[in-house]
Amino acid sequence: MQKHDQDFIKRKNRTTVFEIIKNHSPLSRAEIARLTGMSPTTVSRIVAELDHLDFMHEIEQETTSVGRKAILLKVNPKSVLSVGVEIDKTAIRIGAVDLDGSVIGGKSIARNAEESSEATLGSIAAGINALIDDERLDRRRIVGIGVGLPGIIDHAGGKAVLSAQLGWKQADIAGLLKERTGLAAAVDNELKVKSLAEHMYGAAKGSKRSVLIGFGSGVGSSLIIDGDIYRGESNSAGEVGHTVVDPGGLRCDCGKKGCLQTYIAEAALIEQASRVKPVASLDELFQARRDGERWAADIVDRAMAFIAVTIGNVACMYNPDTVILTGKLVERYPEVRAFIAEKCMSEYVWEPLRGTFRIAYSAFEQDGVIIGSGLLAQGRFLDIASQIEQMEQN
Amino acid sequence: MQKHDQDFIKRKNRTTVFEIIKNHSPLSRAEIARLTGMSPTTVSRIVAELDHLDFMHEIEQETTSVGRKAILLKVNPKSVLSVGVEIDKTAIRIGAVDLDGSVIGGKSIARNAEESSEATLGSIAAGINALIDDERLDRRRIVGIGVGLPGIIDHAGGKAVLSAQLGWKQADIAGLLKERTGLAAAVDNELKVKSLAEHMYGAAKGSKRSVLIGFGSGVGSSLIIDGDIYRGESNSAGEVGHTVVDPGGLRCDCGKKGCLQTYIAEAALIEQASRVKPVASLDELFQARRDGERWAADIVDRAMAFIAVTIGNVACMYNPDTVILTGKLVERYPEVRAFIAEKCMSEYVWEPLRGTFRIAYSAFEQDGVIIGSGLLAQGRFLDIASQIEQMEQN
């Protein structure tokens, strides 16, 4: 056999064994041999290599039948890492993410709302380098960076096409981060990565088709089908906030009239409230409603009805098994959750769909985007055979 | 080698060769050997078997280089057939469908609007048996029946869960047709099968993600992703007609208020018009608008705006590359098409999506559901190896 054929098979076998242990652990060497069709000798050799480089651990497990201890194998979740990054208007959050979706050394950096993409990405690169030093992370184990941010993202090209919230246009995020950190970067919309985190380790684990709906500065959704983010033609699928509910309604930032988010986006609600009384935040608006102010009740009640409408409409289009809600409006105000629990299914969901899906809340809240971004990077850049070779050479 | 292993390989090789010719034709025996890795002898033997049973033809083609004629192979599209059936409120349409999506012997049968599912399926079974006799179709070549109808369809179970248009509940369509014709039947919503026809041989050929929107007695849509119908959890994905645009709006048949289809469904428009003047049909309503009647213009203009809103909203959710329009409202009235061409993209589609998709009209109109149903049945039931064996035994 040619040398490069041998190398190819070696790489392929190592990847296969690692994947099997990752997805089916804990399991024994004999089970690996059975599942892969490889010889026990080959399996034992590869397991020894993986073990030596700390990619997996042996664990002992009492077998039920005769009390004999079996040696089972389990992937070391910390043996492969990525860096997850969330960019928000006034804050950047960074953390290392392991194979189990756990965050290591999460940190927050303030961001000036007017900051250019160059300045923000400079802070991120410095933050990543500091994180690696502070946590003494092994650079060889970091497969890449994932970045989640609001806006229209060119996922394939690693660019933010337009982020109104950050004030960015055509920002080459992956290019700049690669230059400053030496690491490859995957970039996506914040809701898309958050839905991935929920699917893999959160509220939608085990779902076949889940959709995450975010009610925040805008309104958006992200559909996961069989484990993959449904992106659509230009990575813009799920833009429920810009579906029109009233062609004669209020003018949206996007130029159209009556977009759904003109009824429920944070700024829209505060603006409506301010016509009656000076109101600076959602907290004040909700407090006014609790104080029995009629105008505040009107605005909040209408917003809650439109939140329920959004859930019903998304269910009509995607027919999911799970709907996950996230964002300030649904996470911070218990009256909104109470309204959804009481009225949404029975009054706002099309009758044939009632009972076909469950409504859940984000399992991560604060860390969802970091985790999802990190998992996105792992999915895109993890190449275990190359990583092993790199570690063998050092 | 064991006899059953030999049989398995024989069946597998026959299927492979047939599929290769079907998907890459015309091509030569040598190309088949190269693409499959089979020996030229095996390929020649299988090709001879397929040719003998009329599953393919040889065609001669001048080669460009030396003028020598090459013998190329092409599947005989008429060698595999299915029966496509469309059930509408007042008519049933039946036709045989070949591998190219062509209809053979299409016929129409009147249906009493109040008819039970048993009565209608009895007529269909009789119609299918008559079609086979009239067209002298070889029963061994018919893989099964496909049925498209309006309503909520249990695709896996072959049942109509609920068809408000036909007045059916829990109708076991596949079971009854199997009993009366001996043929297996696949059942689906009419828009879903129509979108399949458009994807395979119509206006969305070559599309990666197309959506068909139907404006008729109701409003619905069907998304095709990489050649597969996106069904969702209960085969109800795409129900855009029941997305709510006005929570305080008109009561829809479904019990909710302000569903999109209360603004554009045929019956809703006629009802709105009738409040002003007795109007019995869409034709009369459109005629009144052409005659300059203000009230008719108001109703039609609002309906056209909501048609454009529907297109924009579906594009926001699915981010498709192609949107195909079908149904009476868009197919019968040139003023609606003119409005869509002039205003839809520029005024009703979210700006970042402009230019990411094209708007097209159904390539089939009348035959779309028959063709799509037939193709659905082929996709589900075609088993070329079994078919060959059956024909060898007879």
PDB file of N, CA and C in Angstrom, chain B residues 183-253:
ATOM      1  N   LEU B 183     -53.789  -1.517  -5.532  1.00  0.00           N
ATOM      2  CA  LEU B 183     -52.575  -0.697  -5.616  1.00  0.00           C
ATOM      3  C   LEU B 183     -52.329   0.066  -4.312  1.00  0.00           C
ATOM      4  N   ALA B 184     -51.058   0.214  -3.964  1.00  0.00           N
ATOM      5  CA  ALA B 184     -50.693   1.020  -2.796  1.00  0.00           C
ATOM      6  C   ALA B 184     -50.945   2.486  -3.118  1.00  0.00           C
ATOM      7  N   ALA B 185     -51.311   3.282  -2.117  1.00  0.00           N
ATOM      8  CA  ALA B 185     -51.581   4.702  -2.360  1.00  0.00           C
ATOM      9  C   ALA B 185     -50.840   5.591  -1.360  1.00  0.00           C
ATOM     10  N   ALA B 186     -50.272   6.686  -1.883  1.00  0.00           N
ATOM     11  CA  ALA B 186     -49.657   7.724  -1.047  1.00  0.00           C
ATOM     12  C   ALA B 186     -50.581   8.934  -1.092  1.00  0.00           C
ATOM     13  N   VAL B 187     -50.801   9.553   0.050  1.00  0.00           N
ATOM     14  CA  VAL B 187     -51.789  10.630   0.139  1.00  0.00           C
ATOM     15  C   VAL B 187     -51.116  11.877   0.693  1.00  0.00           C
ATOM     16  N   ASP B 188     -51.426  13.033   0.134  1.00  0.00           N
ATOM     17  CA  ASP B 188     -50.853  14.261   0.678  1.00  0.00           C
ATOM     18  C   ASP B 188     -51.722  15.462   0.341  1.00  0.00           C
ATOM     19  N   ASN B 189     -51.419  16.554   1.024  1.00  0.00           N
ATOM     20  CA  ASN B 189     -52.080  17.825   0.758  1.00  0.00           C
ATOM     21  C   ASN B 189     -51.796  18.267  -0.680  1.00  0.00           C
ATOM     22  N   GLU B 190     -52.797  18.853  -1.327  1.00  0.00           N
ATOM     23  CA  GLU B 190     -52.684  19.216  -2.741  1.00  0.00           C
ATOM     24  C   GLU B 190     -51.529  20.187  -3.025  1.00  0.00           C
ATOM     25  N   LEU B 191     -51.298  21.138  -2.112  1.00  0.00           N
ATOM     26  CA  LEU B 191     -50.214  22.094  -2.357  1.00  0.00           C
ATOM     27  C   LEU B 191     -48.850  21.425  -2.221  1.00  0.00           C
ATOM     28  N   LYS B 192     -48.751  20.464  -1.323  1.00  0.00           N
ATOM     29  CA  LYS B 192     -47.474  19.774  -1.140  1.00  0.00           C
ATOM     30  C   LYS B 192     -47.116  18.986  -2.404  1.00  0.00           C
ATOM     31  N   VAL B 193     -48.078  18.266  -2.965  1.00  0.00           N
ATOM     32  CA  VAL B 193     -47.747  17.501  -4.185  1.00  0.00           C
ATOM     33  C   VAL B 193     -47.517  18.439  -5.367  1.00  0.00           C
ATOM     34  N   LYS B 194     -48.258  19.524  -5.414  1.00  0.00           N
ATOM     35  CA  LYS B 194     -48.066  20.479  -6.504  1.00  0.00           C
ATOM     36  C   LYS B 194     -46.658  21.076  -6.443  1.00  0.00           C
ATOM     37  N   SER B 195     -46.191  21.368  -5.230  1.00  0.00           N
ATOM     38  CA  SER B 195     -44.848  21.933  -5.109  1.00  0.00           C
ATOM     39  C   SER B 195     -43.795  20.918  -5.556  1.00  0.00           C
ATOM     40  N   LEU B 196     -44.078  19.638  -5.317  1.00  0.00           N
ATOM     41  CA  LEU B 196     -43.159  18.592  -5.766  1.00  0.00           C
ATOM     42  C   LEU B 196     -43.087  18.546  -7.296  1.00  0.00           C
ATOM     43  N   ALA B 197     -44.245  18.653  -7.946  1.00  0.00           N
ATOM     44  CA  ALA B 197     -44.280  18.665  -9.413  1.00  0.00           C
ATOM     45  C   ALA B 197     -43.483  19.855  -9.953  1.00  0.00           C
ATOM     46  N   GLU B 198     -43.684  21.025  -9.354  1.00  0.00           N
ATOM     47  CA  GLU B 198     -42.963  22.219  -9.813  1.00  0.00           C
ATOM     48  C   GLU B 198     -41.464  22.059  -9.608  1.00  0.00           C
ATOM     49  N   HIS B 199     -41.097  21.438  -8.485  1.00  0.00           N
ATOM     50  CA  HIS B 199     -39.674  21.240  -8.215  1.00  0.00           C
ATOM     51  C   HIS B 199     -39.043  20.278  -9.208  1.00  0.00           C
ATOM     52  N   MET B 200     -39.746  19.180  -9.517  1.00  0.00           N
ATOM     53  CA  MET B 200     -39.118  18.156 -10.359  1.00  0.00           C
ATOM     54  C   MET B 200     -39.149  18.511 -11.842  1.00  0.00           C
ATOM     55  N   TYR B 201     -40.281  19.050 -12.306  1.00  0.00           N
ATOM     56  CA  TYR B 201     -40.396  19.284 -13.761  1.00  0.00           C
ATOM     57  C   TYR B 201     -40.991  20.630 -14.139  1.00  0.00           C
ATOM     58  N   GLY B 202     -41.189  21.519 -13.176  1.00  0.00           N
ATOM     59  CA  GLY B 202     -41.890  22.760 -13.498  1.00  0.00           C
ATOM     60  C   GLY B 202     -41.084  24.008 -13.249  1.00  0.00           C
ATOM     61  N   ALA B 203     -41.748  25.012 -12.677  1.00  0.00           N
ATOM     62  CA  ALA B 203     -41.189  26.346 -12.548  1.00  0.00           C
ATOM     63  C   ALA B 203     -40.059  26.429 -11.525  1.00  0.00           C
ATOM     64  N   ALA B 204     -39.884  25.389 -10.694  1.00  0.00           N
ATOM     65  CA  ALA B 204     -38.825  25.439  -9.669  1.00  0.00           C
ATOM     66  C   ALA B 204     -37.742  24.405  -9.937  1.00  0.00           C
ATOM     67  N   LYS B 205     -37.666  23.910 -11.177  1.00  0.00           N
ATOM     68  CA  LYS B 205     -36.659  22.909 -11.520  1.00  0.00           C
ATOM     69  C   LYS B 205     -35.261  23.464 -11.226  1.00  0.00           C
ATOM     70  N   GLY B 206     -34.447  22.705 -10.523  1.00  0.00           N
ATOM     71  CA  GLY B 206     -33.090  23.147 -10.224  1.00  0.00           C
ATOM     72  C   GLY B 206     -32.990  24.010  -8.980  1.00  0.00           C
ATOM     73  N   SER B 207     -34.126  24.349  -8.374  1.00  0.00           N
ATOM     74  CA  SER B 207     -34.107  25.167  -7.162  1.00  0.00           C
ATOM     75  C   SER B 207     -33.620  24.354  -5.975  1.00  0.00           C
ATOM     76  N   LYS B 208     -32.962  25.002  -5.025  1.00  0.00           N
ATOM     77  CA  LYS B 208     -32.532  24.308  -3.812  1.00  0.00           C
ATOM     78  C   LYS B 208     -33.579  24.432  -2.711  1.00  0.00           C
ATOM     79  N   ARG B 209     -34.264  25.549  -2.694  1.00  0.00           N
ATOM     80  CA  ARG B 209     -35.360  25.699  -1.737  1.00  0.00           C
ATOM     81  C   ARG B 209     -36.428  26.596  -2.349  1.00  0.00           C
ATOM     82  N   SER B 210     -37.494  25.958  -2.785  1.00  0.00           N
ATOM     83  CA  SER B 210     -38.578  26.694  -3.413  1.00  0.00           C
ATOM     84  C   SER B 210     -39.812  26.594  -2.548  1.00  0.00           C
ATOM     85  N   VAL B 211     -40.666  27.593  -2.668  1.00  0.00           N
ATOM     86  CA  VAL B 211     -41.927  27.525  -1.953  1.00  0.00           C
ATOM     87  C   VAL B 211     -43.050  27.857  -2.926  1.00  0.00           C
ATOM     88  N   LEU B 212     -44.082  27.042  -2.879  1.00  0.00           N
ATOM     89  CA  LEU B 212     -45.264  27.286  -3.690  1.00  0.00           C
ATOM     90  C   LEU B 212     -46.333  27.881  -2.780  1.00  0.00           C
ATOM     91  N   ILE B 213     -46.962  28.967  -3.244  1.00  0.00           N
ATOM     92  CA  ILE B 213     -48.051  29.569  -2.470  1.00  0.00           C
ATOM     93  C   ILE B 213     -49.324  29.471  -3.290  1.00  0.00           C
ATOM     94  N   GLY B 214     -50.355  28.919  -2.686  1.00  0.00           N
ATOM     95  CA  GLY B 214     -51.626  28.753  -3.390  1.00  0.00           C
ATOM     96  C   GLY B 214     -52.679  29.714  -2.858  1.00  0.00           C
ATOM     97  N   PHE B 215     -53.272  30.498  -3.749  1.00  0.00           N
ATOM     98  CA  PHE B 215     -54.347  31.417  -3.386  1.00  0.00           C
ATOM     99  C   PHE B 215     -55.636  30.892  -3.997  1.00  0.00           C
ATOM    100  N   GLY B 216     -56.420  30.193  -3.208  1.00  0.00           N
ATOM    101  CA  GLY B 216     -57.642  29.617  -3.757  1.00  0.00           C
ATOM    102  C   GLY B 216     -58.759  29.712  -2.752  1.00  0.00           C
ATOM    103  N   SER B 217     -59.410  28.565  -2.482  1.00  0.00           N
ATOM    104  CA  SER B 217     -60.484  28.594  -1.488  1.00  0.00           C
ATOM    105  C   SER B 217     -59.894  28.877  -0.108  1.00  0.00           C
ATOM    106  N   GLY B 218     -58.634  28.509   0.101  1.00  0.00           N
ATOM    107  CA  GLY B 218     -57.884  28.938   1.281  1.00  0.00           C
ATOM    108  C   GLY B 218     -56.568  29.510   0.793  1.00  0.00           C
ATOM    109  N   VAL B 219     -55.640  29.744   1.701  1.00  0.00           N
ATOM    110  CA  VAL B 219     -54.301  30.191   1.320  1.00  0.00           C
ATOM    111  C   VAL B 219     -53.316  29.285   2.033  1.00  0.00           C
ATOM    112  N   GLY B 220     -52.374  28.719   1.285  1.00  0.00           N
ATOM    113  CA  GLY B 220     -51.399  27.840   1.907  1.00  0.00           C
ATOM    114  C   GLY B 220     -50.089  27.879   1.153  1.00  0.00           C
ATOM    115  N   SER B 221     -49.077  27.229   1.719  1.00  0.00           N
ATOM    116  CA  SER B 221     -47.789  27.191   1.044  1.00  0.00           C
ATOM    117  C   SER B 221     -47.116  25.862   1.310  1.00  0.00           C
ATOM    118  N   SER B 222     -46.132  25.534   0.478  1.00  0.00           N
ATOM    119  CA  SER B 222     -45.367  24.300   0.671  1.00  0.00           C
ATOM    120  C   SER B 222     -43.925  24.542   0.297  1.00  0.00           C
ATOM    121  N   LEU B 223     -43.039  24.194   1.213  1.00  0.00           N
ATOM    122  CA  LEU B 223     -41.597  24.410   1.030  1.00  0.00           C
ATOM    123  C   LEU B 223     -40.926  23.108   0.621  1.00  0.00           C
ATOM    124  N   ILE B 224     -40.058  23.195  -0.386  1.00  0.00           N
ATOM    125  CA  ILE B 224     -39.249  22.045  -0.793  1.00  0.00           C
ATOM    126  C   ILE B 224     -37.793  22.388  -0.508  1.00  0.00           C
ATOM    127  N   ILE B 225     -37.131  21.573   0.320  1.00  0.00           N
ATOM    128  CA  ILE B 225     -35.721  21.786   0.635  1.00  0.00           C
ATOM    129  C   ILE B 225     -34.918  20.629   0.040  1.00  0.00           C
ATOM    130  N   ASP B 226     -33.986  20.949  -0.847  1.00  0.00           N
ATOM    131  CA  ASP B 226     -33.147  19.924  -1.473  1.00  0.00           C
ATOM    132  C   ASP B 226     -33.966  18.739  -1.990  1.00  0.00           C
ATOM    133  N   GLY B 227     -35.072  19.037  -2.622  1.00  0.00           N
ATOM    134  CA  GLY B 227     -35.863  17.983  -3.256  1.00  0.00           C
ATOM    135  C   GLY B 227     -36.889  17.301  -2.372  1.00  0.00           C
ATOM    136  N   ASP B 228     -36.853  17.581  -1.063  1.00  0.00           N
ATOM    137  CA  ASP B 228     -37.834  16.958  -0.168  1.00  0.00           C
ATOM    138  C   ASP B 228     -38.863  17.970   0.318  1.00  0.00           C
ATOM    139  N   ILE B 229     -40.113  17.513   0.392  1.00  0.00           N
ATOM    140  CA  ILE B 229     -41.163  18.347   0.962  1.00  0.00           C
ATOM    141  C   ILE B 229     -40.861  18.542   2.442  1.00  0.00           C
ATOM    142  N   TYR B 230     -40.872  19.801   2.911  1.00  0.00           N
ATOM    143  CA  TYR B 230     -40.721  20.030   4.355  1.00  0.00           C
ATOM    144  C   TYR B 230     -42.099  19.897   4.991  1.00  0.00           C
ATOM    145  N   ARG B 231     -42.276  18.834   5.758  1.00  0.00           N
ATOM    146  CA  ARG B 231     -43.608  18.518   6.283  1.00  0.00           C
ATOM    147  C   ARG B 231     -43.855  19.071   7.678  1.00  0.00           C
ATOM    148  N   GLY B 232     -42.816  19.139   8.496  1.00  0.00           N
ATOM    149  CA  GLY B 232     -43.017  19.493   9.895  1.00  0.00           C
ATOM    150  C   GLY B 232     -43.538  18.307  10.681  1.00  0.00           C
ATOM    151  N   GLU B 233     -43.872  18.578  11.940  1.00  0.00           N
ATOM    152  CA  GLU B 233     -44.218  17.534  12.904  1.00  0.00           C
ATOM    153  C   GLU B 233     -45.484  16.771  12.535  1.00  0.00           C
ATOM    154  N   SER B 234     -46.495  17.484  12.014  1.00  0.00           N
ATOM    155  CA  SER B 234     -47.765  16.816  11.723  1.00  0.00           C
ATOM    156  C   SER B 234     -48.208  17.107  10.293  1.00  0.00           C
ATOM    157  N   ASN B 235     -47.221  17.260   9.397  1.00  0.00           N
ATOM    158  CA  ASN B 235     -47.482  17.498   7.965  1.00  0.00           C
ATOM    159  C   ASN B 235     -48.287  18.771   7.729  1.00  0.00           C
ATOM    160  N   SER B 236     -48.162  19.740   8.641  1.00  0.00           N
ATOM    161  CA  SER B 236     -48.941  20.977   8.522  1.00  0.00           C
ATOM    162  C   SER B 236     -48.068  22.210   8.286  1.00  0.00           C
ATOM    163  N   ALA B 237     -46.796  22.038   8.034  1.00  0.00           N
ATOM    164  CA  ALA B 237     -45.939  23.196   7.775  1.00  0.00           C
ATOM    165  C   ALA B 237     -46.472  23.979   6.574  1.00  0.00           C
ATOM    166  N   GLY B 238     -46.321  25.293   6.626  1.00  0.00           N
ATOM    167  CA  GLY B 238     -46.695  26.121   5.482  1.00  0.00           C
ATOM    168  C   GLY B 238     -48.096  26.684   5.532  1.00  0.00           C
ATOM    169  N   GLU B 239     -48.787  26.521   6.659  1.00  0.00           N
ATOM    170  CA  GLU B 239     -50.179  26.983   6.749  1.00  0.00           C
ATOM    171  C   GLU B 239     -50.242  28.504   6.926  1.00  0.00           C
ATOM    172  N   VAL B 240     -49.752  29.213   5.940  1.00  0.00           N
ATOM    173  CA  VAL B 240     -49.670  30.674   6.035  1.00  0.00           C
ATOM    174  C   VAL B 240     -51.055  31.319   6.119  1.00  0.00           C
ATOM    175  N   GLY B 241     -52.078  30.633   5.598  1.00  0.00           N
ATOM    176  CA  GLY B 241     -53.436  31.183   5.642  1.00  0.00           C
ATOM    177  C   GLY B 241     -53.954  31.371   7.053  1.00  0.00           C
ATOM    178  N   HIS B 242     -53.405  30.589   7.985  1.00  0.00           N
ATOM    179  CA  HIS B 242     -53.849  30.709   9.373  1.00  0.00           C
ATOM    180  C   HIS B 242     -52.852  31.449  10.263  1.00  0.00           C
ATOM    181  N   THR B 243     -51.875  32.113   9.651  1.00  0.00           N
ATOM    182  CA  THR B 243     -51.087  33.054  10.439  1.00  0.00           C
ATOM    183  C   THR B 243     -51.985  34.267  10.663  1.00  0.00           C
ATOM    184  N   VAL B 244     -51.869  34.846  11.850  1.00  0.00           N
ATOM    185  CA  VAL B 244     -52.760  35.943  12.219  1.00  0.00           C
ATOM    186  C   VAL B 244     -52.114  37.275  11.853  1.00  0.00           C
ATOM    187  N   VAL B 245     -52.865  38.117  11.187  1.00  0.00           N
ATOM    188  CA  VAL B 245     -52.358  39.450  10.896  1.00  0.00           C
ATOM    189  C   VAL B 245     -53.074  40.512  11.723  1.00  0.00           C
ATOM    190  N   ASP B 246     -54.243  40.173  12.277  1.00  0.00           N
ATOM    191  CA  ASP B 246     -54.956  41.160  13.089  1.00  0.00           C
ATOM    192  C   ASP B 246     -55.709  40.461  14.215  1.00  0.00           C
ATOM    193  N   PRO B 247     -55.122  40.451  15.434  1.00  0.00           N
ATOM    194  CA  PRO B 247     -55.755  39.715  16.536  1.00  0.00           C
ATOM    195  C   PRO B 247     -57.148  40.238  16.881  1.00  0.00           C
ATOM    196  N   GLY B 248     -57.489  41.439  16.388  1.00  0.00           N
ATOM    197  CA  GLY B 248     -58.832  41.959  16.621  1.00  0.00           C
ATOM    198  C   GLY B 248     -59.686  41.902  15.362  1.00  0.00           C
ATOM    199  N   GLY B 249     -59.242  41.124  14.376  1.00  0.00           N
ATOM    200  CA  GLY B 249     -59.907  41.135  13.070  1.00  0.00           C
ATOM    201  C   GLY B 249     -61.100  40.205  12.962  1.00  0.00           C
ATOM    202  N   LEU B 250     -61.458  39.891  11.723  1.00  0.00           N
ATOM    203  CA  LEU B 250     -62.620  39.041  11.449  1.00  0.00           C
ATOM    204  C   LEU B 250     -62.396  37.622  11.945  1.00  0.00           C
ATOM    205  N   ARG B 251     -63.476  36.978  12.336  1.00  0.00           N
ATOM    206  CA  ARG B 251     -63.420  35.594  12.791  1.00  0.00           C
ATOM    207  C   ARG B 251     -63.201  34.689  11.573  1.00  0.00           C
ATOM    208  N   CYS B 252     -62.200  33.809  11.687  1.00  0.00           N
ATOM    209  CA  CYS B 252     -61.908  32.852  10.610  1.00  0.00           C
ATOM    210  C   CYS B 252     -62.700  31.567  10.868  1.00  0.00           C
ATOM    211  N   ASP B 253     -62.883  30.731   9.843  1.00  0.00           N
ATOM    212  CA  ASP B 253     -63.548  29.438  10.004  1.00  0.00           C
ATOM    213  C   ASP B 253     -62.895  28.610  11.107  1.00  0.00           C
TER     214      ASP B 253
END
